[in-house]
Amino acid sequence: MRPALSHRQALRMMESSYLAAASALIWLALYYLPVGGALFRLALPLPLALLAVRRGARAGVEGLAVAILLLIALMGPVRGPLMLFPYGLLSIWLGWCWLHRCSWWLSWGIGLLIGAAGFLVRVVALSLLVGENLWVIITRAGAGLLDRLLELLQLSLAPDLLLVQLMALALVLIQQLVYVLALHALAYWIFPRLQAPVPDPPPLLHGLVALDPL
């Protein structure tokens, strides 16, 4: 006869199920609802990161696997796994760093790279789905910003394609820089109330994010 689950195992299983379901629901809302996209993006990595901080990195990976399986059942084998890029991977990385009390510089720096790489993977996947190169939209935004900078600096230069592509990539990196820092700030304000404290920010960032907890 199989032994009964201990109290700790039962709590871990229950938290994994609920937080995985919460992540899946936030992804569905982000994908299908026409409003609240910015809020959903900020909230999406936090449930699984919270699970990793409270119950360990293994529980976080298990929760991510459950969320992906649930999304595959609800959205299909292509759209469901897109949650991995970058939100699922970010949640596991940040949860592991906060669990092991790593420096914000490490979690933020590697998180920036994970976020940027995941964003590019998602652009490629969505381009294949819709049959259109979505990177062109980001390139146009980069070209527009580059034109404004040259006009502001009063430089009569004609930017070539390589420079425009580099500006588009810089936009992606800046976006992820702000996004991952915002995730750190939200976790620093919220997680201590849920018995899942995160490391204190470095002195250079303390004045920026160390507000009163929610």
mmCIF file of C-alpha atoms in Angstrom:
data_model
loop_
_atom_site.group_PDB
_atom_site.id
_atom_site.type_symbol
_atom_site.label_atom_id
_atom_site.label_comp_id
_atom_site.label_asym_id
_atom_site.label_seq_id
_atom_site.Cartn_x
_atom_site.Cartn_y
_atom_site.Cartn_z
ATOM 1 C CA MET A 1 0.000 0.000 0.000
ATOM 2 C CA ARG A 2 1.348 3.401 -0.969
ATOM 3 C CA PRO A 3 2.134 5.609 2.070
ATOM 4 C CA ALA A 4 0.049 8.727 2.589
ATOM 5 C CA LEU A 5 1.485 12.101 1.678
ATOM 6 C CA SER A 6 3.075 14.097 4.437
ATOM 7 C CA HIS A 7 1.716 17.532 5.305
ATOM 8 C CA ARG A 8 4.667 19.205 3.562
ATOM 9 C CA GLN A 9 4.236 17.114 0.407
ATOM 10 C CA ALA A 10 0.526 17.860 0.287
ATOM 11 C CA LEU A 11 1.167 21.603 0.634
ATOM 12 C CA ARG A 12 3.789 21.473 -2.080
ATOM 13 C CA MET A 13 1.455 19.632 -4.443
ATOM 14 C CA MET A 14 -1.428 21.998 -3.729
ATOM 15 C CA GLU A 15 0.681 25.151 -4.164
ATOM 16 C CA SER A 16 2.218 23.797 -7.365
ATOM 17 C CA SER A 17 -1.215 23.100 -8.827
ATOM 18 C CA TYR A 18 -2.754 26.436 -7.878
ATOM 19 C CA LEU A 19 0.198 28.588 -8.914
ATOM 20 C CA ALA A 20 0.641 26.681 -12.187
ATOM 21 C CA ALA A 21 -3.047 27.208 -12.927
ATOM 22 C CA ALA A 22 -2.697 30.909 -12.052
ATOM 23 C CA SER A 23 0.192 31.268 -14.510
ATOM 24 C CA ALA A 24 -1.788 29.498 -17.228
ATOM 25 C CA LEU A 25 -4.811 31.748 -16.665
ATOM 26 C CA ILE A 26 -2.661 34.896 -16.822
ATOM 27 C CA TRP A 27 -1.165 33.679 -20.112
ATOM 28 C CA LEU A 28 -4.647 33.043 -21.512
ATOM 29 C CA ALA A 29 -5.725 36.525 -20.440
ATOM 30 C CA LEU A 30 -2.600 38.065 -21.986
ATOM 31 C CA TYR A 31 -3.182 36.187 -25.232
ATOM 32 C CA TYR A 32 -6.909 36.714 -25.668
ATOM 33 C CA LEU A 33 -8.074 39.765 -23.710
ATOM 34 C CA PRO A 34 -7.774 43.107 -25.521
ATOM 35 C CA VAL A 35 -6.917 45.106 -22.372
ATOM 36 C CA GLY A 36 -4.499 44.806 -19.470
ATOM 37 C CA GLY A 37 -1.563 43.448 -21.442
ATOM 38 C CA ALA A 38 1.109 45.369 -19.501
ATOM 39 C CA LEU A 39 -0.335 44.259 -16.159
ATOM 40 C CA PHE A 40 -0.566 40.627 -17.261
ATOM 41 C CA ARG A 41 3.045 40.669 -18.486
ATOM 42 C CA LEU A 42 4.236 41.907 -15.114
ATOM 43 C CA ALA A 43 2.165 39.322 -13.255
ATOM 44 C CA LEU A 44 2.939 36.307 -15.440
ATOM 45 C CA PRO A 45 6.360 35.188 -14.093
ATOM 46 C CA LEU A 46 5.532 35.902 -10.443
ATOM 47 C CA PRO A 47 3.365 32.871 -9.441
ATOM 48 C CA LEU A 48 5.959 30.305 -10.492
ATOM 49 C CA ALA A 49 8.802 32.408 -9.082
ATOM 50 C CA LEU A 50 6.888 32.526 -5.792
ATOM 51 C CA LEU A 51 6.488 28.750 -5.923
ATOM 52 C CA ALA A 52 10.247 28.302 -6.432
ATOM 53 C CA VAL A 53 11.055 30.604 -3.496
ATOM 54 C CA ARG A 54 8.556 28.935 -1.148
ATOM 55 C CA ARG A 55 8.940 25.283 -2.136
ATOM 56 C CA GLY A 56 12.255 25.017 -3.965
ATOM 57 C CA ALA A 57 13.459 25.177 -7.543
ATOM 58 C CA ARG A 58 12.246 21.641 -8.270
ATOM 59 C CA ALA A 59 8.704 22.631 -7.344
ATOM 60 C CA GLY A 60 9.021 25.646 -9.645
ATOM 61 C CA VAL A 61 10.069 23.442 -12.575
ATOM 62 C CA GLU A 62 7.212 21.040 -11.840
ATOM 63 C CA GLY A 63 4.763 23.952 -11.711
ATOM 64 C CA LEU A 64 6.054 25.239 -15.052
ATOM 65 C CA ALA A 65 5.642 21.785 -16.607
ATOM 66 C CA VAL A 66 2.057 21.574 -15.318
ATOM 67 C CA ALA A 67 1.272 25.052 -16.678
ATOM 68 C CA ILE A 68 2.696 24.175 -20.107
ATOM 69 C CA LEU A 69 0.718 20.919 -20.261
ATOM 70 C CA LEU A 70 -2.448 22.761 -19.297
ATOM 71 C CA LEU A 71 -1.842 25.400 -21.971
ATOM 72 C CA ILE A 72 -1.133 22.759 -24.608
ATOM 73 C CA ALA A 73 -4.507 21.196 -23.796
ATOM 74 C CA LEU A 74 -6.267 24.581 -23.969
ATOM 75 C CA MET A 75 -4.403 26.334 -26.796
ATOM 76 C CA GLY A 76 -2.667 23.645 -28.815
ATOM 77 C CA PRO A 77 0.935 22.460 -29.165
ATOM 78 C CA VAL A 78 2.253 25.713 -30.675
ATOM 79 C CA ARG A 79 0.702 28.600 -28.741
ATOM 80 C CA GLY A 80 0.777 26.893 -25.335
ATOM 81 C CA PRO A 81 4.567 26.348 -25.050
ATOM 82 C CA LEU A 82 5.223 29.953 -26.119
ATOM 83 C CA MET A 83 4.733 30.857 -22.458
ATOM 84 C CA LEU A 84 8.246 29.536 -21.934
ATOM 85 C CA PHE A 85 9.720 32.404 -23.946
ATOM 86 C CA PRO A 86 10.615 34.324 -21.905
ATOM 87 C CA TYR A 87 8.088 34.224 -19.041
ATOM 88 C CA GLY A 88 8.454 30.595 -17.948
ATOM 89 C CA LEU A 89 12.244 30.602 -18.138
ATOM 90 C CA LEU A 90 12.400 33.949 -16.364
ATOM 91 C CA SER A 91 10.195 32.689 -13.538
ATOM 92 C CA ILE A 92 12.465 29.694 -12.904
ATOM 93 C CA TRP A 93 15.659 31.746 -13.109
ATOM 94 C CA LEU A 94 14.425 34.528 -10.829
ATOM 95 C CA GLY A 95 12.876 32.062 -8.372
ATOM 96 C CA TRP A 96 16.166 30.159 -8.154
ATOM 97 C CA CYS A 97 18.161 33.357 -7.640
ATOM 98 C CA TRP A 98 15.812 34.674 -4.949
ATOM 99 C CA LEU A 99 15.729 31.297 -3.216
ATOM 100 C CA HIS A 100 19.540 31.224 -3.034
ATOM 101 C CA ARG A 101 19.785 34.939 -2.086
ATOM 102 C CA CYS A 102 21.801 35.845 -5.174
ATOM 103 C CA SER A 103 22.759 39.411 -5.957
ATOM 104 C CA TRP A 104 20.322 41.479 -7.957
ATOM 105 C CA TRP A 105 23.107 42.206 -10.432
ATOM 106 C CA LEU A 106 23.340 38.497 -11.272
ATOM 107 C CA SER A 107 19.598 37.811 -11.429
ATOM 108 C CA TRP A 108 18.941 41.051 -13.318
ATOM 109 C CA GLY A 109 21.806 40.631 -15.778
ATOM 110 C CA ILE A 110 21.104 37.013 -16.728
ATOM 111 C CA GLY A 111 17.373 37.751 -16.598
ATOM 112 C CA LEU A 112 17.907 40.498 -19.166
ATOM 113 C CA LEU A 113 19.577 38.025 -21.538
ATOM 114 C CA ILE A 114 16.870 35.389 -20.968
ATOM 115 C CA GLY A 115 14.163 37.971 -21.580
ATOM 116 C CA ALA A 116 15.747 39.278 -24.784
ATOM 117 C CA ALA A 117 16.424 35.790 -26.172
ATOM 118 C CA GLY A 118 12.914 34.649 -25.288
ATOM 119 C CA PHE A 119 11.420 37.732 -26.926
ATOM 120 C CA LEU A 120 13.290 37.009 -30.165
ATOM 121 C CA VAL A 121 12.202 33.351 -30.108
ATOM 122 C CA ARG A 122 8.602 34.465 -29.657
ATOM 123 C CA VAL A 123 8.894 36.918 -32.559
ATOM 124 C CA VAL A 124 10.158 34.120 -34.813
ATOM 125 C CA ALA A 125 7.415 31.716 -33.709
ATOM 126 C CA LEU A 126 4.632 34.277 -34.143
ATOM 127 C CA SER A 127 6.038 35.304 -37.526
ATOM 128 C CA LEU A 128 5.734 31.692 -38.663
ATOM 129 C CA LEU A 129 2.186 31.499 -37.294
ATOM 130 C CA VAL A 130 0.885 34.624 -38.995
ATOM 131 C CA GLY A 131 2.986 34.266 -42.137
ATOM 132 C CA GLU A 132 4.554 37.708 -41.788
ATOM 133 C CA ASN A 133 7.948 38.920 -40.595
ATOM 134 C CA LEU A 134 7.106 40.703 -37.329
ATOM 135 C CA TRP A 135 10.719 41.794 -36.843
ATOM 136 C CA VAL A 136 10.020 44.424 -39.517
ATOM 137 C CA ILE A 137 7.762 46.242 -37.029
ATOM 138 C CA ILE A 138 10.560 46.419 -34.464
ATOM 139 C CA THR A 139 13.018 47.459 -37.173
ATOM 140 C CA ARG A 140 10.748 50.341 -38.189
ATOM 141 C CA ALA A 141 10.548 51.465 -34.568
ATOM 142 C CA GLY A 142 14.341 51.345 -34.351
ATOM 143 C CA ALA A 143 14.667 53.311 -37.595
ATOM 144 C CA GLY A 144 12.253 55.960 -36.342
ATOM 145 C CA LEU A 145 14.138 56.338 -33.064
ATOM 146 C CA LEU A 146 17.452 56.526 -34.893
ATOM 147 C CA ASP A 147 16.113 59.253 -37.184
ATOM 148 C CA ARG A 148 14.959 61.279 -34.172
ATOM 149 C CA LEU A 149 18.358 60.916 -32.493
ATOM 150 C CA LEU A 150 20.186 62.048 -35.616
ATOM 151 C CA GLU A 151 17.818 64.987 -35.976
ATOM 152 C CA LEU A 152 18.296 65.916 -32.332
ATOM 153 C CA LEU A 153 22.061 65.777 -32.714
ATOM 154 C CA GLN A 154 21.798 67.645 -36.028
ATOM 155 C CA LEU A 155 23.759 64.994 -37.891
ATOM 156 C CA SER A 156 23.126 64.586 -41.591
ATOM 157 C CA LEU A 157 23.802 60.872 -41.768
ATOM 158 C CA ALA A 158 21.910 58.184 -43.623
ATOM 159 C CA PRO A 159 21.815 55.166 -41.282
ATOM 160 C CA ASP A 160 22.500 51.870 -43.013
ATOM 161 C CA LEU A 161 20.601 48.639 -42.440
ATOM 162 C CA LEU A 162 23.121 47.295 -39.902
ATOM 163 C CA LEU A 163 22.796 50.406 -37.737
ATOM 164 C CA VAL A 164 19.001 50.205 -37.883
ATOM 165 C CA GLN A 165 19.079 46.536 -36.865
ATOM 166 C CA LEU A 166 21.397 47.331 -33.965
ATOM 167 C CA MET A 167 19.033 50.082 -32.814
ATOM 168 C CA ALA A 168 16.099 47.648 -32.975
ATOM 169 C CA LEU A 169 18.067 45.156 -30.885
ATOM 170 C CA ALA A 170 18.927 47.937 -28.431
ATOM 171 C CA LEU A 171 15.213 48.690 -28.066
ATOM 172 C CA VAL A 172 14.566 45.045 -27.177
ATOM 173 C CA LEU A 173 17.374 45.072 -24.602
ATOM 174 C CA ILE A 174 16.156 48.328 -23.011
ATOM 175 C CA GLN A 175 12.619 46.974 -22.810
ATOM 176 C CA GLN A 176 13.812 43.809 -21.085
ATOM 177 C CA LEU A 177 16.117 45.811 -18.806
ATOM 178 C CA VAL A 178 13.140 47.759 -17.457
ATOM 179 C CA TYR A 179 10.862 44.706 -17.403
ATOM 180 C CA VAL A 180 13.175 42.474 -15.355
ATOM 181 C CA LEU A 181 13.897 45.306 -12.916
ATOM 182 C CA ALA A 182 10.142 45.831 -12.498
ATOM 183 C CA LEU A 183 9.762 42.110 -11.688
ATOM 184 C CA HIS A 184 12.446 42.439 -9.014
ATOM 185 C CA ALA A 185 10.714 45.473 -7.517
ATOM 186 C CA LEU A 186 7.277 43.797 -7.459
ATOM 187 C CA ALA A 187 8.668 40.660 -5.837
ATOM 188 C CA TYR A 188 10.568 42.751 -3.286
ATOM 189 C CA TRP A 189 7.349 44.546 -2.315
ATOM 190 C CA ILE A 190 4.934 41.585 -2.410
ATOM 191 C CA PHE A 191 6.764 38.331 -1.641
ATOM 192 C CA PRO A 192 7.675 39.093 2.007
ATOM 193 C CA ARG A 193 3.934 39.252 2.768
ATOM 194 C CA LEU A 194 3.675 35.679 1.437
ATOM 195 C CA GLN A 195 6.511 34.267 3.585
ATOM 196 C CA ALA A 196 8.862 34.307 0.598
ATOM 197 C CA PRO A 197 11.404 37.097 1.148
ATOM 198 C CA VAL A 198 13.744 38.103 -1.655
ATOM 199 C CA PRO A 199 17.250 39.541 -1.241
ATOM 200 C CA ASP A 200 17.623 43.237 -0.551
ATOM 201 C CA PRO A 201 18.522 45.367 -3.566
ATOM 202 C CA PRO A 202 22.109 46.625 -3.915
ATOM 203 C CA PRO A 203 22.752 50.112 -2.502
ATOM 204 C CA LEU A 204 22.777 51.653 -5.972
ATOM 205 C CA LEU A 205 19.202 50.466 -6.605
ATOM 206 C CA HIS A 206 17.865 50.707 -3.067
ATOM 207 C CA GLY A 207 16.491 54.210 -3.401
ATOM 208 C CA LEU A 208 14.761 53.259 -6.661
ATOM 209 C CA VAL A 209 12.866 50.153 -5.536
ATOM 210 C CA ALA A 210 12.861 50.075 -1.732
ATOM 211 C CA LEU A 211 9.384 51.483 -1.188
ATOM 212 C CA ASP A 212 7.051 50.503 1.618
ATOM 213 C CA PRO A 213 5.810 46.921 1.107
ATOM 214 C CA LEU A 214 2.293 46.512 -0.254
#
